[in-house]
Amino acid sequence: MSVRATARVVAERDGLPVLQSDGPLALRRTRAGGAYTRVTVVGAMSAPLGGDRLAIEADVREGARLHMDSAAATVALPGRTRRAAGYDISLGVGEGAELRWLPEQLISARGSGLRMRTGVQLAATARLVLREEQILGRHGEETGTLATRLTVHRAGRPLLDQELSFGPGAPGGWDGGAVLGGHRAVGQLLVVDPGFDDRPPEPRRLGETAVLTPLVGPAFLVTAVAPDALCLRRLLDAALIDLAGG
């Protein structure tokens, strides 16, 4: 039997008026440093399985600062149905607010199917740090089928629209030299900060398998591939510390 569940958090300057968990998605307020309120996603059961429909909604209102992470990696697993699972993430960040969206990796296990969509709406003065990491197969196994889409709008205008597809059924060449080149970990780090209007970052390579791309707007995107999850995290962490002060 498929699971449908939505977890929702609303952050304001003085607290969390909404912290709603559902099904396998448990949200917990956890200890944070500095001015951030921290919320951690804790998996209450194995999910997403084939056919599941999961969603997380975060609304960071004017002047609030929210750090969201997860307690463990999310593992997409095969279910009793051949239908792909769906995982939708909706993030909104208001004027003068900041969101740090830093979950653990998404692992695509053999035989699984997952369509993941992340949509972000930013006010003109909002700040965002967003990290996504996809691991194609557990240790020693082939990947499942994974399709992701990341769309970001700032002040109502498109900032980024990126789609990735991997595994059986994905367009040919996804594992070739022009895309992954045999690597099994891929990640993105997106940073949006109005301060970049005056000091936009320059495009450049970051090591052998990562690249920084400035966007049309006060933002940059780091895209990286790596042989495994640990190497990928080190690449993205180094980029975050170097380019956005951690």
Coordinates of N, CA and C in Angstrom, one line a residue, residues 1-224:
M1 N 0.8 -1.2 0.0 CA 0.0 0.0 0.0 C 0.9 1.2 0.0
S2 N 0.6 2.2 -0.9 CA 1.4 3.4 -1.1 C 1.1 4.4 0.1
V3 N 2.1 5.2 0.4 CA 2.0 6.2 1.5 C 1.9 7.6 0.8
R4 N 1.0 8.4 1.4 CA 0.9 9.8 1.0 C 1.1 10.6 2.3
A5 N 2.1 11.5 2.3 CA 2.4 12.2 3.5 C 3.0 13.6 3.2
T6 N 2.7 14.6 4.0 CA 3.2 15.9 3.8 C 3.7 16.4 5.2
A7 N 4.9 17.0 5.3 CA 5.4 17.6 6.5 C 5.6 19.1 6.2
R8 N 5.2 19.9 7.2 CA 5.2 21.4 6.9 C 5.8 22.1 8.1
V9 N 6.7 23.1 7.8 CA 7.2 24.0 8.8 C 7.1 25.5 8.4
V10 N 6.7 26.3 9.3 CA 6.7 27.8 9.1 C 7.6 28.4 10.1
A11 N 8.5 29.2 9.6 CA 9.5 29.9 10.5 C 9.2 31.4 10.5
E12 N 9.1 32.0 11.7 CA 9.1 33.4 11.9 C 10.2 33.9 12.7
R13 N 10.4 35.2 12.8 CA 11.5 35.7 13.6 C 11.6 35.2 15.0
D14 N 10.4 35.0 15.6 CA 10.4 34.6 17.0 C 10.0 33.1 17.3
G15 N 10.1 32.3 16.2 CA 9.8 30.9 16.5 C 9.2 30.1 15.3
L16 N 8.6 29.0 15.7 CA 8.1 28.1 14.7 C 6.6 27.9 15.0
P17 N 5.7 28.7 14.4 CA 4.3 28.6 14.7 C 3.7 27.3 14.1
V18 N 4.4 26.7 13.1 CA 3.9 25.5 12.5 C 5.1 24.5 12.4
L19 N 4.9 23.3 12.9 CA 5.9 22.2 12.8 C 5.0 21.0 12.7
Q20 N 4.7 20.6 11.6 CA 3.7 19.5 11.3 C 4.3 18.3 10.6
S21 N 4.3 17.2 11.3 CA 4.8 15.9 10.7 C 3.7 15.0 10.2
D22 N 4.0 14.1 9.3 CA 3.0 13.2 8.7 C 3.7 12.0 8.3
G23 N 3.1 10.8 8.6 CA 3.6 9.5 8.1 C 5.1 9.3 8.4
P24 N 5.9 9.0 7.3 CA 7.3 8.7 7.5 C 8.2 10.0 7.7
L25 N 7.6 11.2 7.6 CA 8.4 12.4 7.7 C 8.1 13.0 9.1
A26 N 9.1 12.9 9.9 CA 9.0 13.5 11.3 C 9.9 14.7 11.3
L27 N 9.4 15.9 11.7 CA 10.2 17.1 11.9 C 10.4 17.4 13.3
R28 N 11.7 17.6 13.7 CA 12.1 17.9 15.0 C 12.9 19.2 15.1
R29 N 12.6 20.0 16.1 CA 13.4 21.2 16.4 C 14.6 20.7 17.1
T30 N 15.8 21.1 16.6 CA 17.1 20.6 17.2 C 17.9 21.8 17.5
R31 N 19.0 21.6 18.2 CA 19.9 22.7 18.7 C 20.6 23.3 17.5
A32 N 20.7 24.6 17.5 CA 21.4 25.3 16.4 C 22.3 26.4 17.1
G33 N 23.3 26.8 16.3 CA 24.2 27.8 16.8 C 23.8 29.1 16.1
G34 N 24.2 30.2 16.7 CA 24.0 31.5 16.1 C 22.5 31.9 16.0
A35 N 22.1 32.6 15.0 CA 20.8 33.2 14.9 C 19.8 32.3 14.2
Y36 N 20.2 31.1 13.9 CA 19.3 30.2 13.1 C 18.4 29.4 14.0
T37 N 17.2 29.1 13.6 CA 16.3 28.1 14.1 C 16.6 26.8 13.3
R38 N 16.8 25.7 13.9 CA 17.1 24.5 13.2 C 16.0 23.4 13.3
V39 N 15.7 22.9 12.2 CA 14.7 21.8 12.1 C 15.4 20.6 11.4
T40 N 15.2 19.4 11.9 CA 15.8 18.2 11.3 C 14.7 17.2 10.9
V41 N 14.8 16.7 9.7 CA 13.9 15.7 9.2 C 14.4 14.3 9.7
V42 N 13.6 13.6 10.4 CA 13.9 12.3 11.0 C 13.0 11.3 10.3
G43 N 13.5 10.3 9.6 CA 12.7 9.3 9.0 C 12.1 8.4 10.0
A44 N 10.7 8.3 10.0 CA 10.1 7.4 10.9 C 9.8 6.0 10.4
M45 N 10.1 5.8 9.1 CA 9.9 4.5 8.5 C 10.6 4.5 7.1
S46 N 10.7 3.3 6.5 CA 11.4 3.2 5.2 C 10.6 3.9 4.2
A47 N 11.2 4.9 3.5 CA 10.5 5.6 2.5 C 11.5 6.5 1.8
P48 N 11.2 6.9 0.5 CA 10.1 6.5 -0.3 C 10.2 5.2 -1.0
L49 N 9.1 4.4 -1.0 CA 9.0 3.2 -1.7 C 8.2 3.4 -3.0
G50 N 8.3 2.5 -4.0 CA 7.6 2.7 -5.2 C 6.1 3.0 -5.0
G51 N 5.6 4.1 -5.6 CA 4.2 4.5 -5.5 C 4.0 5.5 -4.4
D52 N 4.9 5.7 -3.5 CA 4.7 6.7 -2.4 C 4.7 8.1 -2.9
R53 N 4.0 9.0 -2.2 CA 4.0 10.4 -2.6 C 4.3 11.2 -1.3
L54 N 5.5 11.7 -1.2 CA 5.9 12.5 0.0 C 6.2 13.9 -0.4
A55 N 6.0 14.8 0.6 CA 6.2 16.2 0.3 C 6.7 16.9 1.6
I56 N 7.6 17.9 1.5 CA 8.0 18.8 2.5 C 7.8 20.2 2.1
E57 N 7.1 21.0 3.0 CA 6.9 22.4 2.7 C 7.5 23.2 3.8
A58 N 8.3 24.2 3.4 CA 8.9 25.1 4.3 C 8.7 26.6 3.9
D59 N 8.1 27.3 4.8 CA 7.8 28.8 4.6 C 8.6 29.6 5.6
V60 N 9.7 30.3 5.1 CA 10.5 31.1 6.0 C 10.1 32.5 5.8
R61 N 9.4 33.1 6.8 CA 8.8 34.4 6.6 C 9.7 35.5 6.9
E62 N 9.3 36.7 6.7 CA 10.1 37.9 6.7 C 11.0 38.0 7.9
G63 N 12.3 38.1 7.6 CA 13.3 38.3 8.7 C 13.7 37.0 9.4
A64 N 13.1 35.9 9.2 CA 13.4 34.6 9.9 C 14.7 34.0 9.3
R65 N 15.3 33.1 10.1 CA 16.5 32.4 9.6 C 16.4 31.0 10.0
L66 N 16.3 30.1 9.0 CA 16.0 28.7 9.3 C 17.1 27.8 8.7
H67 N 17.5 26.9 9.4 CA 18.5 25.8 9.0 C 17.8 24.5 9.0
M68 N 17.6 23.9 7.8 CA 17.0 22.6 7.8 C 17.9 21.5 7.3
D69 N 18.0 20.4 8.0 CA 18.8 19.3 7.6 C 18.1 18.0 7.8
S70 N 18.7 16.8 7.7 CA 18.1 15.5 8.0 C 19.1 14.7 8.8
A71 N 18.5 13.8 9.6 CA 19.3 12.9 10.5 C 20.0 11.8 9.8
A72 N 19.6 11.5 8.6 CA 20.2 10.4 7.8 C 19.9 10.5 6.4
A73 N 20.6 9.7 5.6 CA 20.3 9.7 4.1 C 18.9 9.2 3.8
T74 N 18.3 9.7 2.7 CA 17.1 9.2 2.2 C 17.4 8.1 1.2
V75 N 16.8 7.0 1.4 CA 17.0 5.8 0.5 C 15.8 5.5 -0.3
A76 N 15.8 5.7 -1.6 CA 14.7 5.3 -2.5 C 14.8 3.8 -2.7
L77 N 13.7 3.1 -2.4 CA 13.7 1.7 -2.5 C 12.5 1.2 -3.4
P78 N 12.7 0.0 -3.9 CA 11.6 -0.6 -4.7 C 10.4 -0.9 -3.8
G79 N 9.2 -0.8 -4.3 CA 8.0 -1.2 -3.6 C 7.3 -2.3 -4.2
R80 N 6.1 -2.6 -3.8 CA 5.3 -3.6 -4.4 C 4.7 -3.3 -5.7
T81 N 4.7 -2.0 -6.0 CA 4.2 -1.5 -7.3 C 5.4 -1.0 -8.2
R82 N 5.2 -1.1 -9.5 CA 6.3 -0.6 -10.4 C 6.3 0.9 -10.5
R83 N 5.2 1.5 -10.0 CA 5.1 3.0 -10.2 C 6.3 3.7 -9.4
A84 N 6.8 4.7 -10.0 CA 7.8 5.5 -9.4 C 7.3 6.2 -8.2
A85 N 8.1 6.4 -7.1 CA 7.7 7.3 -6.0 C 7.9 8.7 -6.4
G86 N 7.2 9.6 -5.7 CA 7.3 11.0 -5.9 C 7.7 11.7 -4.6
Y87 N 8.6 12.7 -4.7 CA 9.1 13.4 -3.5 C 9.1 14.9 -3.9
D88 N 8.2 15.7 -3.4 CA 8.1 17.1 -3.7 C 8.5 18.0 -2.6
I89 N 9.4 18.9 -2.8 CA 9.9 19.8 -1.8 C 9.6 21.3 -2.2
S90 N 8.8 22.0 -1.4 CA 8.5 23.4 -1.7 C 9.0 24.3 -0.7
L91 N 9.8 25.3 -1.1 CA 10.5 26.2 -0.2 C 10.2 27.6 -0.5
G92 N 9.8 28.4 0.5 CA 9.5 29.8 0.3 C 10.3 30.6 1.3
V93 N 11.0 31.7 0.8 CA 11.8 32.5 1.6 C 11.4 34.0 1.4
G94 N 11.0 34.6 2.5 CA 10.5 36.0 2.4 C 11.6 37.1 2.5
E95 N 11.1 38.3 2.5 CA 12.0 39.5 2.5 C 12.9 39.4 3.7
G96 N 14.2 39.6 3.5 CA 15.2 39.6 4.5 C 15.4 38.3 5.3
A97 N 14.8 37.3 4.8 CA 14.9 36.0 5.4 C 16.0 35.1 4.8
E98 N 16.3 34.0 5.5 CA 17.4 33.2 5.0 C 17.1 31.7 5.3
L99 N 17.3 30.9 4.3 CA 17.1 29.4 4.5 C 18.4 28.7 4.1
R100 N 18.8 27.8 5.0 CA 19.9 26.9 4.7 C 19.3 25.5 4.6
W101 N 19.2 25.0 3.4 CA 18.6 23.7 3.1 C 19.7 22.7 2.8
L102 N 20.0 21.9 3.9 CA 21.2 21.0 3.8 C 20.9 19.6 4.3
P103 N 20.1 18.9 3.5 CA 19.8 17.5 3.9 C 20.9 16.6 3.6
E104 N 20.8 15.4 4.1 CA 21.8 14.3 3.8 C 21.5 13.8 2.4
Q105 N 22.3 12.9 1.9 CA 22.2 12.4 0.6 C 20.9 11.7 0.3
L106 N 20.6 11.7 -1.0 CA 19.5 10.8 -1.5 C 20.2 9.7 -2.3
I107 N 19.9 8.4 -1.8 CA 20.5 7.2 -2.4 C 19.4 6.5 -3.3
S108 N 19.7 6.3 -4.5 CA 18.9 5.5 -5.4 C 19.3 4.1 -5.4
A109 N 18.5 3.2 -4.7 CA 18.8 1.8 -4.6 C 18.4 1.1 -5.9
R110 N 19.0 0.0 -6.2 CA 18.7 -0.8 -7.4 C 17.2 -1.2 -7.4
G111 N 16.6 -1.1 -8.5 CA 15.2 -1.5 -8.7 C 14.2 -0.4 -8.3
S112 N 14.7 0.7 -7.7 CA 13.8 1.8 -7.3 C 13.5 2.7 -8.4
G113 N 12.4 3.5 -8.3 CA 12.1 4.6 -9.2 C 11.7 5.8 -8.4
L114 N 12.2 7.0 -8.6 CA 11.9 8.1 -7.9 C 11.9 9.4 -8.8
R115 N 10.9 10.2 -8.7 CA 10.8 11.5 -9.3 C 10.8 12.5 -8.2
M116 N 11.9 13.3 -8.1 CA 12.0 14.3 -7.1 C 12.0 15.7 -7.6
R117 N 11.1 16.6 -7.1 CA 11.0 18.0 -7.5 C 11.2 18.9 -6.4
T118 N 12.1 19.9 -6.6 CA 12.3 20.9 -5.6 C 12.0 22.2 -6.2
G119 N 11.1 23.0 -5.6 CA 10.7 24.3 -6.1 C 10.9 25.3 -5.0
V120 N 11.6 26.4 -5.4 CA 11.9 27.5 -4.5 C 11.4 28.8 -4.9
Q121 N 10.8 29.5 -4.0 CA 10.3 30.9 -4.3 C 11.0 31.8 -3.3
L122 N 11.8 32.8 -3.9 CA 12.6 33.7 -3.1 C 12.1 35.1 -3.3
A123 N 12.0 35.9 -2.2 CA 11.8 37.3 -2.3 C 13.1 38.0 -2.7
A124 N 13.0 39.3 -3.1 CA 14.1 39.9 -3.7 C 15.3 40.0 -2.8
T125 N 15.1 40.1 -1.5 CA 16.1 40.3 -0.5 C 16.4 39.0 0.3
A126 N 15.8 37.9 -0.1 CA 16.0 36.6 0.5 C 17.4 36.0 0.3
R127 N 17.9 35.2 1.2 CA 19.1 34.5 1.0 C 18.9 33.0 1.1
L128 N 19.7 32.2 0.3 CA 19.4 30.8 0.3 C 20.8 30.1 0.1
V129 N 21.0 29.0 0.9 CA 22.0 28.0 0.7 C 21.3 26.7 0.5
L130 N 21.5 26.1 -0.6 CA 20.8 24.8 -0.9 C 21.8 23.8 -1.4
R131 N 21.7 22.6 -0.8 CA 22.6 21.5 -1.3 C 21.8 20.3 -1.6
E132 N 22.1 19.7 -2.8 CA 21.4 18.4 -3.1 C 22.5 17.5 -3.5
E133 N 22.4 16.2 -3.1 CA 23.4 15.2 -3.4 C 22.7 13.9 -3.7
Q134 N 23.0 13.3 -4.9 CA 22.4 12.1 -5.3 C 23.5 11.0 -5.4
I135 N 23.2 9.9 -4.8 CA 24.2 8.7 -4.8 C 23.5 7.6 -5.6
L136 N 24.1 7.2 -6.6 CA 23.5 6.2 -7.6 C 23.9 4.8 -7.2
G137 N 23.1 4.2 -6.4 CA 23.3 2.8 -5.9 C 24.0 2.8 -4.6
R138 N 23.6 1.8 -3.8 CA 24.4 1.6 -2.6 C 25.7 0.9 -2.9
H139 N 26.5 0.6 -1.9 CA 27.8 0.1 -2.2 C 27.8 -1.2 -3.0
G140 N 28.4 -1.2 -4.2 CA 28.5 -2.4 -5.0 C 27.3 -2.8 -5.8
E141 N 26.3 -1.9 -5.8 CA 25.1 -2.2 -6.6 C 24.8 -1.2 -7.7
E142 N 24.0 -1.6 -8.6 CA 23.6 -0.6 -9.7 C 22.6 0.4 -9.1
T143 N 22.5 1.5 -9.9 CA 21.5 2.5 -9.4 C 20.1 2.1 -9.8
G144 N 19.1 2.7 -9.1 CA 17.8 2.7 -9.6 C 17.5 3.8 -10.6
T145 N 16.3 4.1 -10.9 CA 15.9 5.2 -11.9 C 15.6 6.4 -11.1
L146 N 16.3 7.5 -11.3 CA 16.1 8.7 -10.6 C 16.0 9.9 -11.5
A147 N 15.0 10.7 -11.3 CA 14.8 11.9 -12.1 C 14.6 13.1 -11.1
T148 N 15.3 14.1 -11.2 CA 15.2 15.3 -10.3 C 15.0 16.6 -11.1
R149 N 14.3 17.5 -10.5 CA 14.1 18.8 -11.1 C 14.2 19.9 -10.0
L150 N 15.1 20.9 -10.2 CA 15.2 22.0 -9.3 C 14.9 23.3 -10.0
T151 N 13.8 24.0 -9.5 CA 13.4 25.2 -10.1 C 13.4 26.3 -9.0
V152 N 14.0 27.4 -9.3 CA 14.1 28.5 -8.4 C 13.6 29.8 -9.1
H153 N 12.7 30.5 -8.4 CA 12.3 31.9 -8.8 C 12.7 32.9 -7.8
R154 N 13.2 34.0 -8.2 CA 13.5 35.1 -7.3 C 12.7 36.4 -7.7
A155 N 12.0 36.9 -6.8 CA 11.2 38.1 -7.1 C 10.2 37.8 -8.2
G156 N 9.8 36.6 -8.3 CA 8.8 36.2 -9.4 C 9.4 35.9 -10.7
R157 N 10.8 36.0 -10.8 CA 11.4 35.7 -12.1 C 12.3 34.5 -12.0
P158 N 12.3 33.7 -13.1 CA 13.1 32.4 -13.1 C 14.6 32.7 -12.8
L159 N 15.2 31.9 -11.9 CA 16.6 32.0 -11.7 C 17.4 30.8 -12.1
L160 N 16.7 29.6 -11.9 CA 17.3 28.3 -12.3 C 16.3 27.3 -12.5
D161 N 16.5 26.5 -13.6 CA 15.6 25.4 -13.9 C 16.5 24.3 -14.4
Q162 N 16.7 23.2 -13.6 CA 17.7 22.2 -13.9 C 17.0 20.8 -13.7
E163 N 17.2 19.9 -14.7 CA 16.7 18.6 -14.6 C 17.8 17.6 -14.8
L164 N 17.8 16.5 -14.0 CA 18.8 15.4 -14.1 C 18.1 14.1 -14.2
S165 N 18.6 13.2 -14.9 CA 18.0 11.8 -15.0 C 19.1 10.8 -15.1
F166 N 19.0 9.7 -14.3 CA 20.0 8.7 -14.2 C 19.3 7.3 -14.1
G167 N 20.0 6.3 -14.6 CA 19.6 4.9 -14.4 C 18.8 4.4 -15.5
P168 N 18.2 3.2 -15.4 CA 17.5 2.6 -16.5 C 16.3 3.5 -16.9
G169 N 16.2 3.6 -18.3 CA 15.2 4.5 -18.8 C 15.6 5.9 -19.0
A170 N 16.7 6.3 -18.4 CA 17.1 7.7 -18.6 C 17.7 7.9 -20.0
P171 N 17.8 9.1 -20.5 CA 18.3 9.3 -21.9 C 19.7 8.7 -22.0
G172 N 20.1 8.2 -23.1 CA 21.4 7.6 -23.3 C 22.5 8.5 -23.1
G173 N 23.6 8.0 -22.6 CA 24.8 8.8 -22.3 C 24.9 9.3 -20.9
W174 N 23.9 9.1 -20.1 CA 24.0 9.7 -18.7 C 25.2 9.2 -17.9
D175 N 25.7 8.0 -18.2 CA 26.9 7.5 -17.5 C 28.2 7.7 -18.3
G176 N 28.1 8.4 -19.5 CA 29.2 8.5 -20.3 C 30.2 9.6 -19.9
G177 N 31.2 9.8 -20.7 CA 32.3 10.7 -20.3 C 31.8 12.2 -20.3
A178 N 30.7 12.5 -21.1 CA 30.3 13.9 -21.1 C 29.4 14.2 -20.0
V179 N 29.0 13.2 -19.2 CA 28.1 13.5 -18.0 C 28.7 13.0 -16.7
L180 N 28.6 11.8 -16.4 CA 29.2 11.3 -15.1 C 30.6 10.7 -15.2
G181 N 30.9 10.2 -16.4 CA 32.2 9.6 -16.6 C 32.5 8.5 -15.6
G182 N 31.5 7.7 -15.3 CA 31.7 6.6 -14.4 C 31.5 6.9 -12.9
H183 N 31.4 8.1 -12.6 CA 31.2 8.5 -11.2 C 29.8 8.1 -10.7
R184 N 29.6 7.9 -9.4 CA 28.4 7.4 -8.9 C 27.8 8.4 -7.8
A185 N 28.3 9.6 -7.7 CA 27.8 10.6 -6.8 C 27.8 12.0 -7.6
V186 N 26.7 12.7 -7.5 CA 26.5 14.0 -8.2 C 25.8 14.9 -7.2
G187 N 26.3 16.2 -7.2 CA 25.7 17.1 -6.3 C 25.7 18.5 -6.8
Q188 N 24.8 19.4 -6.2 CA 24.7 20.8 -6.6 C 24.7 21.6 -5.3
L189 N 25.3 22.7 -5.3 CA 25.3 23.7 -4.3 C 24.9 25.0 -4.8
L190 N 23.7 25.5 -4.4 CA 23.2 26.8 -4.9 C 23.2 27.8 -3.8
V191 N 23.8 29.0 -4.1 CA 23.9 30.0 -3.1 C 23.3 31.3 -3.7
V192 N 22.3 31.9 -3.1 CA 21.7 33.1 -3.5 C 21.9 34.2 -2.4
D193 N 22.4 35.3 -2.8 CA 22.7 36.3 -1.8 C 22.7 37.7 -2.5
P194 N 21.9 38.6 -2.1 CA 21.8 39.9 -2.7 C 23.2 40.6 -2.7
G195 N 24.1 40.2 -1.8 CA 25.4 40.8 -1.8 C 26.2 40.6 -3.0
F196 N 25.9 39.5 -3.8 CA 26.6 39.2 -5.0 C 26.3 40.2 -6.1
D197 N 25.3 41.1 -5.9 CA 25.1 42.2 -6.9 C 26.3 43.0 -7.1
D198 N 27.0 43.2 -6.0 CA 28.2 44.1 -6.0 C 29.5 43.3 -6.2
R199 N 29.5 42.0 -5.9 CA 30.7 41.2 -6.0 C 30.4 39.8 -6.6
P200 N 30.0 39.8 -7.9 CA 29.6 38.5 -8.4 C 30.8 37.5 -8.5
P201 N 30.6 36.2 -8.2 CA 31.7 35.3 -8.3 C 32.1 35.0 -9.8
E202 N 33.3 34.7 -10.0 CA 33.8 34.4 -11.3 C 33.6 32.9 -11.6
P203 N 33.3 32.5 -12.9 CA 33.2 31.1 -13.2 C 34.6 30.5 -13.1
R204 N 34.7 29.2 -12.6 CA 35.9 28.6 -12.5 C 35.7 27.1 -12.1
R205 N 36.8 26.3 -12.4 CA 36.8 24.9 -11.9 C 37.2 24.9 -10.4
L206 N 36.6 23.9 -9.7 CA 36.9 23.7 -8.3 C 37.5 22.3 -8.2
G207 N 38.8 22.1 -8.3 CA 39.3 20.8 -8.4 C 39.1 20.2 -9.7
E208 N 39.2 18.8 -9.8 CA 39.1 18.1 -11.0 C 37.7 17.8 -11.5
T209 N 36.7 17.8 -10.6 CA 35.4 17.3 -11.0 C 34.3 18.2 -10.5
A210 N 34.5 19.5 -10.3 CA 33.5 20.5 -9.9 C 33.7 21.8 -10.6
V211 N 32.6 22.5 -10.8 CA 32.7 23.8 -11.5 C 31.7 24.8 -10.9
L212 N 32.1 26.0 -10.8 CA 31.3 27.1 -10.3 C 30.7 27.9 -11.5
T213 N 29.4 28.1 -11.6 CA 28.7 28.8 -12.6 C 27.9 29.9 -12.0
P214 N 28.3 31.2 -12.3 CA 27.4 32.3 -11.9 C 26.1 32.3 -12.6
L215 N 25.0 32.7 -12.0 CA 23.7 32.7 -12.6 C 23.4 34.2 -12.9
V216 N 22.3 34.3 -13.7 CA 21.8 35.7 -14.0 C 21.0 36.2 -12.8
G217 N 21.7 36.8 -11.9 CA 21.1 37.2 -10.7 C 22.2 37.1 -9.6
P218 N 22.0 37.5 -8.4 CA 23.0 37.4 -7.3 C 23.1 36.0 -6.8
A219 N 23.7 35.1 -7.6 CA 23.7 33.6 -7.2 C 24.8 32.9 -8.0
F220 N 25.2 31.8 -7.4 CA 26.1 30.9 -8.2 C 25.6 29.4 -7.9
L221 N 26.0 28.6 -8.8 CA 25.7 27.1 -8.7 C 27.0 26.4 -8.9
V222 N 27.3 25.5 -7.9 CA 28.4 24.6 -8.0 C 27.9 23.2 -8.3
T223 N 28.4 22.6 -9.4 CA 28.0 21.3 -9.8 C 29.2 20.4 -9.7
A224 N 29.0 19.2 -9.1 CA 30.2 18.3 -8.9 C 29.8 16.9 -9.1

